[in-house]
mmCIF file of C-alpha atoms and ligand atoms in Angstrom:
data_model
loop_
_atom_site.group_PDB
_atom_site.id
_atom_site.type_symbol
_atom_site.label_atom_id
_atom_site.label_comp_id
_atom_site.label_asym_id
_atom_site.label_seq_id
_atom_site.Cartn_x
_atom_site.Cartn_y
_atom_site.Cartn_z
ATOM 1 C CA UNK A 1 75.926 54.296 -30.134
ATOM 2 C CA UNK A 2 74.708 56.983 -32.467
ATOM 3 C CA UNK A 3 71.572 56.840 -34.086
ATOM 4 C CA UNK A 4 71.477 55.432 -37.704
ATOM 5 C CA UNK A 5 68.712 56.208 -40.164
ATOM 6 C CA UNK A 6 68.275 56.589 -43.956
ATOM 7 C CA UNK A 7 65.865 59.298 -45.404
ATOM 8 C CA UNK A 8 63.837 59.065 -48.587
ATOM 9 C CA UNK A 9 65.556 59.040 -52.013
ATOM 10 C CA UNK A 10 65.040 62.707 -53.789
ATOM 11 C CA UNK A 11 65.363 62.884 -57.476
ATOM 12 C CA UNK A 12 67.831 65.551 -58.701
ATOM 13 C CA UNK A 13 67.525 65.087 -62.344
ATOM 14 C CA UNK A 14 66.553 62.268 -64.815
ATOM 15 C CA UNK A 15 68.034 59.120 -63.268
ATOM 16 C CA UNK A 16 70.036 60.901 -60.538
ATOM 17 C CA UNK A 17 69.057 60.596 -56.773
ATOM 18 C CA UNK A 18 70.264 61.786 -53.558
ATOM 19 C CA UNK A 19 69.464 60.464 -49.885
ATOM 20 C CA UNK A 20 70.306 61.793 -46.646
ATOM 21 C CA UNK A 21 71.738 59.619 -43.952
ATOM 22 C CA UNK A 22 72.301 60.049 -40.280
ATOM 23 C CA UNK A 23 74.295 60.287 -37.879
ATOM 24 C CA UNK A 24 76.341 62.631 -40.218
ATOM 25 C CA UNK A 25 73.574 64.030 -42.400
ATOM 26 C CA UNK A 26 75.630 62.835 -45.175
ATOM 27 C CA UNK A 27 74.442 62.990 -48.896
ATOM 28 C CA UNK A 28 74.404 59.640 -50.729
ATOM 29 C CA UNK A 29 73.916 59.768 -54.513
ATOM 30 C CA UNK A 30 72.726 57.297 -57.179
ATOM 31 C CA UNK A 31 73.306 57.686 -60.800
ATOM 32 C CA UNK A 32 71.271 55.079 -62.835
ATOM 33 C CA UNK A 33 72.502 54.211 -66.483
ATOM 34 C CA UNK A 34 70.635 51.541 -68.729
ATOM 35 C CA UNK A 35 72.994 48.802 -67.513
ATOM 36 C CA UNK A 36 74.621 50.041 -64.481
ATOM 37 C CA UNK A 37 73.957 51.678 -61.128
ATOM 38 C CA UNK A 38 76.555 53.768 -59.588
ATOM 39 C CA UNK A 39 76.389 54.923 -55.960
ATOM 40 C CA UNK A 40 78.216 58.104 -54.774
ATOM 41 C CA UNK A 41 79.502 57.461 -51.063
ATOM 42 C CA UNK A 42 78.411 54.889 -48.679
ATOM 43 C CA UNK A 43 77.116 55.973 -45.136
ATOM 44 C CA UNK A 44 79.005 55.720 -41.810
ATOM 45 C CA UNK A 45 79.079 51.902 -41.155
ATOM 46 C CA UNK A 46 79.221 48.707 -43.092
ATOM 47 C CA UNK A 47 75.590 48.001 -41.945
ATOM 48 C CA UNK A 48 74.412 51.388 -43.343
ATOM 49 C CA UNK A 49 76.320 50.841 -46.490
ATOM 50 C CA UNK A 50 74.425 47.352 -46.821
ATOM 51 C CA UNK A 51 71.261 48.990 -46.312
ATOM 52 C CA UNK A 52 71.852 51.740 -48.762
ATOM 53 C CA UNK A 53 72.664 49.038 -51.496
ATOM 54 C CA UNK A 54 69.482 47.282 -50.637
ATOM 55 C CA UNK A 55 67.586 50.632 -50.800
ATOM 56 C CA UNK A 56 69.032 51.704 -54.005
ATOM 57 C CA UNK A 57 68.155 48.337 -55.528
ATOM 58 C CA UNK A 58 64.582 48.646 -54.316
ATOM 59 C CA UNK A 59 64.330 52.164 -55.974
ATOM 60 C CA UNK A 60 65.887 51.213 -59.230
ATOM 61 C CA UNK A 61 64.928 47.544 -59.612
ATOM 62 C CA UNK A 62 68.475 46.404 -60.348
ATOM 63 C CA UNK A 63 71.419 46.148 -58.050
ATOM 64 C CA UNK A 64 74.248 48.691 -57.541
ATOM 65 C CA UNK A 65 77.092 47.761 -59.822
ATOM 66 C CA UNK A 66 79.615 50.701 -58.995
ATOM 67 C CA UNK A 67 80.622 52.680 -55.938
ATOM 68 C CA UNK A 68 82.365 55.889 -55.612
ATOM 69 C CA UNK A 69 83.974 57.164 -52.243
ATOM 70 C CA UNK A 70 84.448 60.787 -52.581
ATOM 71 C CA UNK A 71 87.129 60.835 -49.646
ATOM 72 C CA UNK A 72 88.349 59.195 -46.550
ATOM 73 C CA UNK A 73 86.026 60.313 -43.857
ATOM 74 C CA UNK A 74 83.845 57.983 -41.983
ATOM 75 C CA UNK A 75 80.469 59.242 -43.184
ATOM 76 C CA UNK A 76 81.521 58.733 -46.763
ATOM 77 C CA UNK A 77 83.802 55.702 -46.485
ATOM 78 C CA UNK A 78 82.799 53.146 -43.917
ATOM 79 C CA UNK A 79 79.622 51.825 -45.604
ATOM 80 C CA UNK A 80 81.911 50.506 -48.311
ATOM 81 C CA UNK A 81 82.555 47.225 -46.330
ATOM 82 C CA UNK A 82 79.073 46.430 -46.317
ATOM 83 C CA UNK A 83 78.467 46.462 -50.057
ATOM 84 C CA UNK A 84 79.413 43.497 -51.978
ATOM 85 C CA UNK A 85 79.955 42.610 -55.713
ATOM 86 C CA UNK A 86 80.642 46.012 -56.960
ATOM 87 C CA UNK A 87 83.462 47.951 -58.521
ATOM 88 C CA UNK A 88 84.466 50.392 -55.995
ATOM 89 C CA UNK A 89 86.495 53.508 -56.920
ATOM 90 C CA UNK A 90 88.242 55.785 -54.556
ATOM 91 C CA UNK A 91 91.546 57.697 -54.398
ATOM 92 C CA UNK A 92 94.350 55.606 -53.756
ATOM 93 C CA UNK A 93 94.976 57.359 -50.450
ATOM 94 C CA UNK A 94 91.881 55.715 -48.996
ATOM 95 C CA UNK A 95 94.062 52.393 -48.733
ATOM 96 C CA UNK A 96 96.176 54.272 -46.133
ATOM 97 C CA UNK A 97 93.335 55.052 -43.860
ATOM 98 C CA UNK A 98 91.763 51.623 -43.352
ATOM 99 C CA UNK A 99 92.761 51.651 -39.429
ATOM 100 C CA UNK A 100 90.088 54.013 -38.877
ATOM 101 C CA UNK A 101 92.644 56.682 -37.475
ATOM 102 C CA UNK A 102 92.526 59.298 -40.309
ATOM 103 C CA UNK A 103 89.381 60.900 -39.397
ATOM 104 C CA UNK A 104 89.564 63.714 -37.015
ATOM 105 C CA UNK A 105 86.696 62.746 -34.907
ATOM 106 C CA UNK A 106 86.919 59.058 -35.207
ATOM 107 C CA UNK A 107 89.430 56.746 -33.656
ATOM 108 C CA UNK A 108 89.199 52.970 -33.575
ATOM 109 C CA UNK A 109 87.775 53.222 -30.081
ATOM 110 C CA UNK A 110 84.945 55.769 -30.999
ATOM 111 C CA UNK A 111 84.246 53.613 -34.030
ATOM 112 C CA UNK A 112 83.628 50.612 -31.908
ATOM 113 C CA UNK A 113 81.428 52.658 -29.298
ATOM 114 C CA UNK A 114 79.725 55.138 -31.501
ATOM 115 C CA UNK A 115 79.429 53.370 -34.852
ATOM 116 C CA UNK A 116 78.956 49.662 -33.746
ATOM 117 C CA UNK A 117 81.600 47.892 -35.673
ATOM 118 C CA UNK A 118 85.211 47.054 -35.473
ATOM 119 C CA UNK A 119 87.782 49.129 -37.712
ATOM 120 C CA UNK A 120 89.344 45.769 -38.910
ATOM 121 C CA UNK A 121 86.046 45.229 -41.116
ATOM 122 C CA UNK A 122 87.073 48.367 -43.168
ATOM 123 C CA UNK A 123 87.947 47.597 -46.844
ATOM 124 C CA UNK A 124 89.426 49.976 -49.394
ATOM 125 C CA UNK A 125 88.211 50.516 -52.981
ATOM 126 C CA UNK A 126 88.722 47.566 -55.482
ATOM 127 C CA UNK A 127 89.720 50.140 -58.158
ATOM 128 C CA UNK A 128 91.849 52.890 -56.610
ATOM 129 C CA UNK A 129 92.515 55.969 -58.834
ATOM 130 C CA UNK A 130 94.944 59.008 -58.849
ATOM 131 C CA UNK A 131 93.736 61.546 -61.387
ATOM 132 C CA UNK A 132 90.759 60.242 -63.447
ATOM 133 C CA UNK A 133 88.363 57.480 -64.218
ATOM 134 C CA UNK A 134 85.279 57.078 -66.587
ATOM 135 C CA UNK A 135 82.527 54.556 -65.895
ATOM 136 C CA UNK A 136 80.025 53.764 -68.778
ATOM 137 C CA UNK A 137 76.808 52.879 -67.199
ATOM 138 C CA UNK A 138 75.111 52.355 -70.689
ATOM 139 C CA UNK A 139 73.997 55.455 -72.400
ATOM 140 C CA UNK A 140 75.540 57.515 -69.614
ATOM 141 C CA UNK A 141 79.173 58.060 -68.594
ATOM 142 C CA UNK A 142 80.183 59.143 -65.188
ATOM 143 C CA UNK A 143 83.682 60.655 -64.909
ATOM 144 C CA UNK A 144 85.347 60.851 -61.559
ATOM 145 C CA UNK A 145 88.294 63.277 -61.093
ATOM 146 C CA UNK A 146 90.921 64.115 -58.401
ATOM 147 C CA UNK A 147 91.672 67.894 -58.939
ATOM 148 C CA UNK A 148 94.052 68.252 -56.049
ATOM 149 C CA UNK A 149 93.350 68.164 -52.320
ATOM 150 C CA UNK A 150 91.207 70.529 -50.410
ATOM 151 C CA UNK A 151 89.018 69.157 -47.608
ATOM 152 C CA UNK A 152 90.866 66.144 -47.356
ATOM 153 C CA UNK A 153 93.899 63.941 -48.570
ATOM 154 C CA UNK A 154 91.697 62.259 -51.254
ATOM 155 C CA UNK A 155 88.970 64.230 -52.663
ATOM 156 C CA UNK A 156 87.139 63.330 -55.636
ATOM 157 C CA UNK A 157 84.380 64.866 -57.798
ATOM 158 C CA UNK A 158 81.846 62.758 -59.720
ATOM 159 C CA UNK A 159 80.493 64.400 -62.856
ATOM 160 C CA UNK A 160 77.525 63.318 -64.770
ATOM 161 C CA UNK A 161 77.778 65.301 -67.892
ATOM 162 C CA UNK A 162 74.641 64.567 -69.834
ATOM 163 C CA UNK A 163 72.466 65.905 -66.872
ATOM 164 C CA UNK A 164 74.776 68.503 -65.751
ATOM 165 C CA UNK A 165 75.231 67.349 -62.295
ATOM 166 C CA UNK A 166 78.430 67.303 -60.060
ATOM 167 C CA UNK A 167 78.729 65.585 -56.742
ATOM 168 C CA UNK A 168 81.363 67.512 -54.659
ATOM 169 C CA UNK A 169 81.997 65.350 -51.566
ATOM 170 C CA UNK A 170 82.799 67.626 -48.934
ATOM 171 C CA UNK A 171 84.763 70.156 -51.184
ATOM 172 C CA UNK A 172 81.328 71.727 -50.779
ATOM 173 C CA UNK A 173 78.991 71.771 -47.844
ATOM 174 C CA UNK A 174 75.646 73.731 -47.709
ATOM 175 C CA UNK A 175 74.480 72.744 -44.486
ATOM 176 C CA UNK A 176 77.274 74.766 -42.839
ATOM 177 C CA UNK A 177 80.996 75.933 -43.139
ATOM 178 C CA UNK A 178 82.834 73.548 -45.138
ATOM 179 C CA UNK A 179 85.039 71.566 -42.404
ATOM 180 C CA UNK A 180 88.706 72.201 -42.189
ATOM 181 C CA UNK A 181 90.328 69.093 -40.512
ATOM 182 C CA UNK A 182 94.169 67.997 -39.898
ATOM 183 C CA UNK A 183 93.987 66.480 -43.281
ATOM 184 C CA UNK A 184 92.735 69.362 -45.026
ATOM 185 C CA UNK A 185 94.819 71.236 -47.944
ATOM 186 C CA UNK A 186 93.205 74.745 -47.728
ATOM 187 C CA UNK A 187 95.776 76.453 -50.013
ATOM 188 C CA UNK A 188 94.879 74.085 -52.859
ATOM 189 C CA UNK A 189 91.198 73.711 -52.253
ATOM 190 C CA UNK A 190 89.944 76.908 -54.154
ATOM 191 C CA UNK A 191 91.832 75.762 -57.303
ATOM 192 C CA UNK A 192 90.440 72.324 -57.115
ATOM 193 C CA UNK A 193 86.751 73.856 -57.034
ATOM 194 C CA UNK A 194 87.619 75.865 -60.186
ATOM 195 C CA UNK A 195 88.386 72.597 -61.964
ATOM 196 C CA UNK A 196 84.713 71.854 -62.027
ATOM 197 C CA UNK A 197 83.155 75.393 -61.826
ATOM 198 C CA UNK A 198 85.108 76.409 -65.045
ATOM 199 C CA UNK A 199 83.547 73.620 -67.116
ATOM 200 C CA UNK A 200 80.008 74.118 -65.290
ATOM 201 C CA UNK A 201 76.904 75.674 -66.946
ATOM 202 C CA UNK A 202 74.549 77.950 -65.581
ATOM 203 C CA UNK A 203 72.274 75.204 -65.143
ATOM 204 C CA UNK A 204 74.739 72.691 -63.567
ATOM 205 C CA UNK A 205 73.458 71.364 -60.213
ATOM 206 C CA UNK A 206 76.062 70.557 -57.370
ATOM 207 C CA UNK A 207 75.282 67.974 -54.971
ATOM 208 C CA UNK A 208 77.379 68.737 -51.802
ATOM 209 C CA UNK A 209 78.594 66.296 -49.160
ATOM 210 C CA UNK A 210 76.054 67.651 -46.674
ATOM 211 C CA UNK A 211 73.265 70.159 -47.185
ATOM 212 C CA UNK A 212 70.807 71.127 -50.096
ATOM 213 C CA UNK A 213 71.750 70.756 -53.894
ATOM 214 C CA UNK A 214 72.871 74.090 -55.097
ATOM 215 C CA UNK A 215 73.681 75.929 -58.254
ATOM 216 C CA UNK A 216 77.199 77.460 -59.286
ATOM 217 C CA UNK A 217 76.786 80.809 -57.730
ATOM 218 C CA UNK A 218 76.781 79.221 -54.394
ATOM 219 C CA UNK A 219 79.726 76.920 -55.202
ATOM 220 C CA UNK A 220 81.570 80.074 -56.275
ATOM 221 C CA UNK A 221 80.896 81.811 -52.904
ATOM 222 C CA UNK A 222 82.170 78.914 -51.147
ATOM 223 C CA UNK A 223 85.374 78.934 -53.127
ATOM 224 C CA UNK A 224 85.766 82.547 -52.374
ATOM 225 C CA UNK A 225 85.112 81.944 -48.659
ATOM 226 C CA UNK A 226 87.680 79.106 -48.389
ATOM 227 C CA UNK A 227 90.387 81.387 -50.421
ATOM 228 C CA UNK A 228 89.582 84.150 -47.876
ATOM 229 C CA UNK A 229 90.080 81.829 -44.990
ATOM 230 C CA UNK A 230 93.512 80.954 -46.058
ATOM 231 C CA UNK A 231 94.476 84.560 -46.684
ATOM 232 C CA UNK A 232 92.989 85.969 -43.681
ATOM 233 C CA UNK A 233 94.883 83.395 -41.488
ATOM 234 C CA UNK A 234 98.253 84.354 -43.269
ATOM 235 C CA UNK A 235 97.411 88.067 -42.552
ATOM 236 C CA UNK A 236 96.980 87.209 -38.920
ATOM 237 C CA UNK A 237 100.520 85.445 -38.778
ATOM 238 C CA UNK A 238 101.934 88.395 -40.541
ATOM 239 C CA UNK A 239 100.514 90.708 -37.980
ATOM 240 C CA UNK A 240 102.073 88.637 -35.193
ATOM 241 C CA UNK A 241 98.785 87.253 -33.964
ATOM 242 C CA UNK A 242 98.910 83.912 -32.343
ATOM 243 C CA UNK A 243 95.992 81.358 -32.272
ATOM 244 C CA UNK A 244 94.953 82.555 -28.749
ATOM 245 C CA UNK A 245 94.873 86.206 -30.011
ATOM 246 C CA UNK A 246 92.639 85.216 -32.989
ATOM 247 C CA UNK A 247 90.378 83.176 -30.748
ATOM 248 C CA UNK A 248 90.154 86.295 -28.365
ATOM 249 C CA UNK A 249 89.478 88.611 -31.228
ATOM 250 C CA UNK A 250 86.776 85.999 -32.313
ATOM 251 C CA UNK A 251 85.106 86.124 -28.839
ATOM 252 C CA UNK A 252 85.493 90.043 -28.379
ATOM 253 C CA UNK A 253 85.892 92.878 -30.759
ATOM 254 C CA UNK A 254 86.020 90.847 -34.045
ATOM 255 C CA UNK A 255 88.491 93.357 -35.621
ATOM 256 C CA UNK A 256 89.427 90.521 -38.037
ATOM 257 C CA UNK A 257 86.743 89.720 -40.634
ATOM 258 C CA UNK A 258 86.393 86.042 -41.342
ATOM 259 C CA UNK A 259 84.180 84.404 -44.038
ATOM 260 C CA UNK A 260 83.197 81.502 -41.690
ATOM 261 C CA UNK A 261 81.204 81.423 -38.376
ATOM 262 C CA UNK A 262 83.463 81.995 -35.293
ATOM 263 C CA UNK A 263 83.422 78.276 -34.261
ATOM 264 C CA UNK A 264 84.293 77.054 -37.662
ATOM 265 C CA UNK A 265 87.306 79.475 -37.649
ATOM 266 C CA UNK A 266 88.310 78.486 -34.182
ATOM 267 C CA UNK A 267 88.121 74.987 -35.257
ATOM 268 C CA UNK A 268 90.213 75.437 -38.541
ATOM 269 C CA UNK A 269 92.786 77.816 -37.048
ATOM 270 C CA UNK A 270 95.278 75.041 -35.749
ATOM 271 C CA UNK A 271 95.352 73.536 -39.164
ATOM 272 C CA UNK A 272 95.515 76.773 -40.920
ATOM 273 C CA UNK A 273 98.515 78.025 -38.729
ATOM 274 C CA UNK A 274 100.451 74.811 -39.094
ATOM 275 C CA UNK A 275 100.008 74.784 -42.847
ATOM 276 C CA UNK A 276 101.098 78.322 -43.238
ATOM 277 C CA UNK A 277 104.025 78.069 -40.664
ATOM 278 C CA UNK A 278 105.275 74.999 -42.726
ATOM 279 C CA UNK A 279 105.294 77.169 -45.847
ATOM 280 C CA UNK A 280 107.555 79.834 -43.941
ATOM 281 C CA UNK A 281 104.961 82.499 -43.201
ATOM 282 C CA UNK A 282 106.038 84.344 -40.104
ATOM 283 C CA UNK A 283 105.349 87.765 -38.607
ATOM 284 C CA UNK A 284 106.185 90.571 -41.032
ATOM 285 C CA UNK A 285 108.995 93.021 -39.685
ATOM 286 C CA UNK A 286 107.557 95.764 -42.051
ATOM 287 C CA UNK A 287 104.308 96.115 -40.528
ATOM 288 C CA UNK A 288 105.159 98.410 -37.408
ATOM 289 C CA UNK A 289 106.322 100.940 -39.916
ATOM 290 C CA UNK A 290 102.683 102.636 -40.138
ATOM 291 C CA UNK A 291 101.982 104.625 -43.121
ATOM 292 C CA UNK A 292 105.157 104.112 -44.856
HETATM 293 ZN ZN1 ZN B 1 84.631 64.841 -45.009
#
């Protein structure tokens, strides 16, 4: 069983709070209106979700009324089952992931052993969405948007326009490289980030799924890194490099310049290669014509 804990609420802006939760160092957010209280993500188990809702009510003096799940991974999603009497919003693809098998690191047996509950307890959002949803919390409207897939098959951004705060889920991570898994769609990921940064102001704050709150420059840098990850993998395939060749280069001469740490690249490679090969990217026949 992994160690569960919830940190202290940190105020981001007026009526907006973040708390970090273990075992996955996930950020859970709180947006407080005159009437409603909206929680962003739910922690890693029903028990943790229940405790987060209790801690939120303790902070605000009113119960949580709305919950948004930014995507289907365990540390964001699995707490939802412990939070009662709320309107819960998530991408409709979450409903396909109630068996606990979607997450790259978590299968049903691991859930029982490490997270301490049975995956049959999982529940989906009461109010599944596809593209956009607005929630009026009283004096404050929260917009929830799906701008295409990137990190997962169910990525949502949560925007609080009056305070210029954006919750990104794992579309942005600042504690390490963003995670690329079997359900990631790296090709469309940068474009989805553009959807929020193109409307952001210099003072906009971004709350990532993991790691410290950042400004637009860090998000733009990460967007560029994700884009470069995709194009570099494409170049490697065109040069005729296999995954083993790339890993050997990562561990040795490092002739290929990657935007992520070697371990992150090695983890992402099978998913990048599968997606690129499915698009028909193959070794280029022209490359041996050196200098021409
Ligand atoms: Zn994730």
